[in-house]
Coordinates of C-alpha atoms and ligand atoms in Angstrom, one line a residue:
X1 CA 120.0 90.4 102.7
X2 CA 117.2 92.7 101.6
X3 CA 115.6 93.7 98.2
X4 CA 117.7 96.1 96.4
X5 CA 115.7 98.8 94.6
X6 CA 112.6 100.4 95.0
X7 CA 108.7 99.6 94.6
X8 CA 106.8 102.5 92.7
X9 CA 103.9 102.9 95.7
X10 CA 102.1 105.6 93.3
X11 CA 101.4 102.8 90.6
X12 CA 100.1 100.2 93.1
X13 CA 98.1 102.2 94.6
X14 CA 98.9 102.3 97.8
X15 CA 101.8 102.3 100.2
X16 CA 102.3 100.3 102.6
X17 CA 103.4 102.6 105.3
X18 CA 100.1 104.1 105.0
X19 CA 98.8 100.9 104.9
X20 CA 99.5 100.3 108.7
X21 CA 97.1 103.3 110.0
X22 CA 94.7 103.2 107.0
X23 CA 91.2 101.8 108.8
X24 CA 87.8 101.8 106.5
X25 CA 84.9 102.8 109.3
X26 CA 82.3 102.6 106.9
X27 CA 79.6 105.1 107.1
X28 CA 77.0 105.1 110.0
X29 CA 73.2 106.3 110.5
X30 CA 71.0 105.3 113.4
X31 CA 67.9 102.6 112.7
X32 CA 64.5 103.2 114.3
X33 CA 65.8 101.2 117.2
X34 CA 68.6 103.6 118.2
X35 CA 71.5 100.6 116.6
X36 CA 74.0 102.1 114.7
X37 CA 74.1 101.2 111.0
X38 CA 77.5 100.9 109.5
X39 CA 77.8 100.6 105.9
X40 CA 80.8 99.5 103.7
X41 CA 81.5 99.3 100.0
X42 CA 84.1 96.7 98.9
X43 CA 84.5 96.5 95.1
X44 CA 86.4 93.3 93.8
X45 CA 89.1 94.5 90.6
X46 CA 92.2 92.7 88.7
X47 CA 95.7 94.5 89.5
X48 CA 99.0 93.9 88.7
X49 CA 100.4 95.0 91.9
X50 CA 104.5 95.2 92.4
X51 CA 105.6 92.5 95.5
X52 CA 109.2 93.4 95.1
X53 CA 111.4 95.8 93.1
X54 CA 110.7 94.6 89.7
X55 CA 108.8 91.9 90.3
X56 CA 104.8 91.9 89.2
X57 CA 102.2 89.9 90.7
X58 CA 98.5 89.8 88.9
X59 CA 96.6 89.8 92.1
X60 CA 92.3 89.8 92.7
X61 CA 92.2 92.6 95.3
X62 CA 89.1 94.2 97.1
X63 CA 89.0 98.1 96.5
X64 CA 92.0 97.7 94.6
X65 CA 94.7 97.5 97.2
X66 CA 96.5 94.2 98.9
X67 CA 95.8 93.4 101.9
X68 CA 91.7 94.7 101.2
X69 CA 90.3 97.3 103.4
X70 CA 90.9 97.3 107.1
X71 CA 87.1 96.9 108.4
X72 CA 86.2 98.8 111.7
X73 CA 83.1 98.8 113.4
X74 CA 81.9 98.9 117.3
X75 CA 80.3 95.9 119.3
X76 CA 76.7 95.7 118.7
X77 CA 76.6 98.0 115.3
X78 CA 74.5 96.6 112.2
X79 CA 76.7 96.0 109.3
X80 CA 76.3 96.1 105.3
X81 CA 78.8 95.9 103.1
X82 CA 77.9 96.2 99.6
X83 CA 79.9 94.1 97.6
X84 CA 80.5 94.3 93.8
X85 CA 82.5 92.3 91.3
X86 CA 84.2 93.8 88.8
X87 CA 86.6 91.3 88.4
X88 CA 87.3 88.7 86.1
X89 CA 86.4 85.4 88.2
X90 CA 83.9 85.0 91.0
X91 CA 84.5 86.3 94.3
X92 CA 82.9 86.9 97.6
X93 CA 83.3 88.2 101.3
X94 CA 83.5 85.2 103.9
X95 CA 83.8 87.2 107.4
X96 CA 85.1 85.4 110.1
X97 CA 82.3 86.5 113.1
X98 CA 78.9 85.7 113.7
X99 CA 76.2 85.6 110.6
X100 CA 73.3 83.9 109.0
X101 CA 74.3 81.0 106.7
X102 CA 72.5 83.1 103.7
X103 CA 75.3 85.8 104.5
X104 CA 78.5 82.8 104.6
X105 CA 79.9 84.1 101.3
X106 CA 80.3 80.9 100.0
X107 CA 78.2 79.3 97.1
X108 CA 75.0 80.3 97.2
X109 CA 75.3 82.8 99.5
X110 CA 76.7 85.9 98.3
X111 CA 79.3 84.1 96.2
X112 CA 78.7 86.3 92.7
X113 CA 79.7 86.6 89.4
X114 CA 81.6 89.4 87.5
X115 CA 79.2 92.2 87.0
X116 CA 76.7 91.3 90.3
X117 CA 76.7 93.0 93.2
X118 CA 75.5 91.2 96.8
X119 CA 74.6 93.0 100.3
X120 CA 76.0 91.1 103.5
X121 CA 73.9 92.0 106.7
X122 CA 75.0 90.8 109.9
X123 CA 75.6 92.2 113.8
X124 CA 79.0 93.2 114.6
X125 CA 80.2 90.6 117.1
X126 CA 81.9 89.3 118.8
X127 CA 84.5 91.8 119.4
X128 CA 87.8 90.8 118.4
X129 CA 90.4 90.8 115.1
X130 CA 88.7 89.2 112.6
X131 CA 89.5 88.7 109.1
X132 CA 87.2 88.2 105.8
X133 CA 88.5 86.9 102.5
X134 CA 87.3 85.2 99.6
X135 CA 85.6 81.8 99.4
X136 CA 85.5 81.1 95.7
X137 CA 86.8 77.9 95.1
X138 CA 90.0 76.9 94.9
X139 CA 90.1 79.0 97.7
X140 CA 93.6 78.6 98.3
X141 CA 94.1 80.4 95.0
X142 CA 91.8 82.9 95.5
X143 CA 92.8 83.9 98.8
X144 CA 96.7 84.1 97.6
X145 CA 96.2 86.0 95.2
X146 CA 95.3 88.6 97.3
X147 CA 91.3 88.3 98.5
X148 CA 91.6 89.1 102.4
X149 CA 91.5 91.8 104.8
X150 CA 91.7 92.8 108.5
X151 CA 87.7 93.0 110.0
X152 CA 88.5 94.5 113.4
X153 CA 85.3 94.9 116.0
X154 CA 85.8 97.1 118.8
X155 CA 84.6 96.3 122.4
X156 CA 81.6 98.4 123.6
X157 CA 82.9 99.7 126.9
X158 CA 79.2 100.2 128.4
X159 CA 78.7 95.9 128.4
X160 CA 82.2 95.3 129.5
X161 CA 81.9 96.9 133.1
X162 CA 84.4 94.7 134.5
X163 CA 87.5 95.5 132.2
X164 CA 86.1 99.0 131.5
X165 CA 89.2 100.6 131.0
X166 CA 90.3 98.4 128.6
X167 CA 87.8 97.9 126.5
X168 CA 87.7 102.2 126.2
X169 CA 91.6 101.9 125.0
X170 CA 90.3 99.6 122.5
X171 CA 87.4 101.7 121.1
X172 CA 88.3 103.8 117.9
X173 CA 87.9 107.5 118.6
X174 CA 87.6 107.6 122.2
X175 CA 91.1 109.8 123.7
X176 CA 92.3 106.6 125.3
X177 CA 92.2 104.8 122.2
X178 CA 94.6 108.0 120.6
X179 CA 96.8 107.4 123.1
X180 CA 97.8 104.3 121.5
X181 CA 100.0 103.8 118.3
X182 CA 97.8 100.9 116.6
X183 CA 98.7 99.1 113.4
X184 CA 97.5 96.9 111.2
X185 CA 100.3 93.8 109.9
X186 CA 99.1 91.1 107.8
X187 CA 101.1 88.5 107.3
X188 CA 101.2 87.2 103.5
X189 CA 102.9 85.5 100.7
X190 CA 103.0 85.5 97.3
X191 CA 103.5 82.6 94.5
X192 CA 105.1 84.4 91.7
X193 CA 105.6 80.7 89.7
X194 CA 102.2 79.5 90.6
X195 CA 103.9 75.9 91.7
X196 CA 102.3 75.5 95.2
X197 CA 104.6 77.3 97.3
X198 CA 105.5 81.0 97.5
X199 CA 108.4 82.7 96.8
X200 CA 108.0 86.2 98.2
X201 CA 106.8 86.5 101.9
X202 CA 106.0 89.9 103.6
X203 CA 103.8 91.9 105.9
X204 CA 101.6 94.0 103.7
X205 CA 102.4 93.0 100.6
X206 CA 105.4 95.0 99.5
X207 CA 108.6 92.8 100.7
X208 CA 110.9 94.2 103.0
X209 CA 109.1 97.5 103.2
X210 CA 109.6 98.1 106.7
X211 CA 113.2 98.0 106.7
X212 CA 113.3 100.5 104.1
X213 CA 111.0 102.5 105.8
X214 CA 110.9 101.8 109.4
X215 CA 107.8 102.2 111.6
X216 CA 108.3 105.3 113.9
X217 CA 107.2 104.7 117.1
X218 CA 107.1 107.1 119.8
X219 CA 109.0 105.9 123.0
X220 CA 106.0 107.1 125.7
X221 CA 103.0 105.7 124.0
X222 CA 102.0 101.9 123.7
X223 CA 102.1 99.9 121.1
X224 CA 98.7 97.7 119.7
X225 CA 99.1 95.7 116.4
X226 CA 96.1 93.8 114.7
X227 CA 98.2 90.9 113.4
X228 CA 96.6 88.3 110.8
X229 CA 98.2 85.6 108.8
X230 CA 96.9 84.4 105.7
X231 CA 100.1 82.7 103.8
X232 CA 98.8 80.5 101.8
X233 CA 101.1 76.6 101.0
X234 CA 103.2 76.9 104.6
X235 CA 100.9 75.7 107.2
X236 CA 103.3 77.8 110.2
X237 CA 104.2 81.8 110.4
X238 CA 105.2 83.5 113.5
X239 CA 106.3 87.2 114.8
X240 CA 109.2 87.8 116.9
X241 CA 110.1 90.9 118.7
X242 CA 113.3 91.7 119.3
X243 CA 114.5 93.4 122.5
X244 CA 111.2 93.4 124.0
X245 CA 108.4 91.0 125.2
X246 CA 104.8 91.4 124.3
X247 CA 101.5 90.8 126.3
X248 CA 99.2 88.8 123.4
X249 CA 95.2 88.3 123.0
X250 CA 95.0 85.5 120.6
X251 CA 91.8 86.5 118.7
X252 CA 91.2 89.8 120.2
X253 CA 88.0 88.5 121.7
X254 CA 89.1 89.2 125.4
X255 CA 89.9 91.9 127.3
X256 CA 93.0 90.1 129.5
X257 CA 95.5 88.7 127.5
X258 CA 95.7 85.0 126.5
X259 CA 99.8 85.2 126.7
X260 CA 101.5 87.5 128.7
X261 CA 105.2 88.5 128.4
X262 CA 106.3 86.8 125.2
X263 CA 108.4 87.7 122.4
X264 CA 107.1 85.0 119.7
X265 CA 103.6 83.5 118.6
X266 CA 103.0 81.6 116.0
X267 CA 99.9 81.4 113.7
X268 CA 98.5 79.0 111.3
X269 CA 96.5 79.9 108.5
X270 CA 94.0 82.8 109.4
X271 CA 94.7 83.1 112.9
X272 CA 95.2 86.4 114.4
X273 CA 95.7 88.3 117.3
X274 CA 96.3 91.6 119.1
X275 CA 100.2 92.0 120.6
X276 CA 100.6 95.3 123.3
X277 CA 104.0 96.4 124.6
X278 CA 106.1 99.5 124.7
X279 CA 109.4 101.2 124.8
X280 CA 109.0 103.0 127.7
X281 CA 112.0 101.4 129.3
X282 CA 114.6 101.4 126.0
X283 CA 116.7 103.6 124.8
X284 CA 116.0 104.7 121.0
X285 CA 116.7 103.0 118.2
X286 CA 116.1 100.2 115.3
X287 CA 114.4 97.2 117.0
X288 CA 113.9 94.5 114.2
X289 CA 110.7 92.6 114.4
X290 CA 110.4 88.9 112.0
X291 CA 109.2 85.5 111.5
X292 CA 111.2 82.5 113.1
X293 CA 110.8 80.5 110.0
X294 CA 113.9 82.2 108.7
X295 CA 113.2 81.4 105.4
X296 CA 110.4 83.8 105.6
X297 CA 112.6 86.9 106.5
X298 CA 115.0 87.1 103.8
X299 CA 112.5 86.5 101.5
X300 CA 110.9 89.7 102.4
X301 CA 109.1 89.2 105.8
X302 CA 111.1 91.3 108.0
X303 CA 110.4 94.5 109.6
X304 CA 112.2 97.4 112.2
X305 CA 110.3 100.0 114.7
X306 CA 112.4 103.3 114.6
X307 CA 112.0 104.0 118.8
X308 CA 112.2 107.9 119.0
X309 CA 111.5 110.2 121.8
X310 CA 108.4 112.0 121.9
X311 CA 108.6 114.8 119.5
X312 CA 107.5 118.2 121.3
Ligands
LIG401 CU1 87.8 85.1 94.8

């Protein structure tokens, strides 16, 4: 039921097993204020990536790679991300947060043309899993064909005194964030015959990728994904968890969970969320993960976690 062959990683560009752990945190320097400035590049190119074994999709990626760069930045943290288009069409970065309409990324307002270049400069809030992607229009084609990317902001713990501990867990670089296995999934689709609906459907690009390679996961440390959907033509995706029940934050934007003890959501178009659970309690082994549109999964949306025991 899966895709026989192999996908060459090397010529893509990237792979998605790396994909899952791979977080862009920008470069930082403090303003006059004491803020932290955090700056990005994000260069729009052409690329024939690989979906599936054999099959060749001629995608519009940011920095080269499908989904874009995984954003990270902290509550309360100036951002600029320079963006430049080097691709063929025009492009721009539409973040889903809290901006000035001049920094909306639609026409206008940092939607530019092949060869320009446009700064974005907004606050970092509010804290949550986020996504940007394209807003050049038809934007249901440019956003398919690959224009979108995970923008996670991190709680600052210091004006979350109530829910402290979480909001430390959360924080990228702090030791109780480390303790955490945290990956990034986005949910996409591909429409190889450009006839409205998609044929390929995956999780990070490359179909069926996690099968081949399942996700280690350690059995004594907790599990966070940043889960985003942006499939394009079906309105519906979803991600079920086998043997095991998930607590779920839809947005990321609290600190106590909006679902708890679950084993499906379900997402329209770009909704996301942050799922938590463990294996604490299981023995080892492959636990399968997938869409309930079961269409999806044997068209390449389909993962497995590898459970091991802690390796000493
Ligand atoms: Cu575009």
């Amino acid at each position: 039921m899966i895709t026989v062959g192999e996908v060459d990683d090397a010529r893509n560009g990237f792979d998605p097993s790396k994909l899952l752990t791979d977080w862009d945190t920008g470069s930082t320097s403090l303003l006059p204020d004491g803020r932290v400035l955090r700056s990005f590049e994000v260069t729009a190119k052409d690329r024939e990536i690989e979906i599936a074994p054999g099959i060749m999709f001629p995608a519009w990626t940011y920095n080269g790679r499908v989904p874009g760069p995984s954003l990270r930045a902290t509550e309360g943290d100036r951002l600029k991300i320079v963006f430049k288009n080097d691709g063929s069409h025009p492009h721009s970065m539409h973040f889903h947060g809290i901006h000035a309409a001049r920094m909306d990324g639609i026409s206008g307002a940092g939607l530019i043309g092949p060869g320009e270049e446009f700064v974005y400069e907004f606050d970092a809030k509010p804290f949550g899993c986020h996504l940007y992607h394209c807003h050049a229009l038809p934007l249901k084609r440019h956003m398919h064909k690959g224009m979108y990317g995970v923008f996670v902001i991190d709680p600052n713990p210091t004006l979350h005194p109530e829910h402290e501990a979480a909001a430390r867990s959360r924080l990228f670089g702090t030791p109780e964030n480390a303790g955490w296995q945290e990956l990034v999934m986005v949910m996409n689709a591909f429409d190889t015959s450009f006839d409205g609906e998609n044929e390929v459907y995956a999780v990070n690009t490359v179909a069926h990728a996690y099968v081949k390679k399942p996700i280690r996961i350690l059995r004594d440390r907790p599990v966070r994904i940043y889960l985003v959907n942006v499939v394009e033509f079906d309105p519906i995706n979803s991600i079920h968890l086998h043997g095991n029940f998930f607590d779920y934050y839809n947005q990321g934007t609290t600190l106590t969970p909006t679902l708890k003890t679950v084993d499906l959501i379900t997402q329209c178009q770009a909704e996301r969320g942050i799922l938590e659970f463990h294996f604490r309690e299981h023995e080892p082994g492959l636990y399968m993960f997938h869409p309930h549109q079961s269409e999806f999964t044997e068209l390449g949306w389909m993962g497995m976690f590898d459970v091991v025991e802690a390796v000493t």
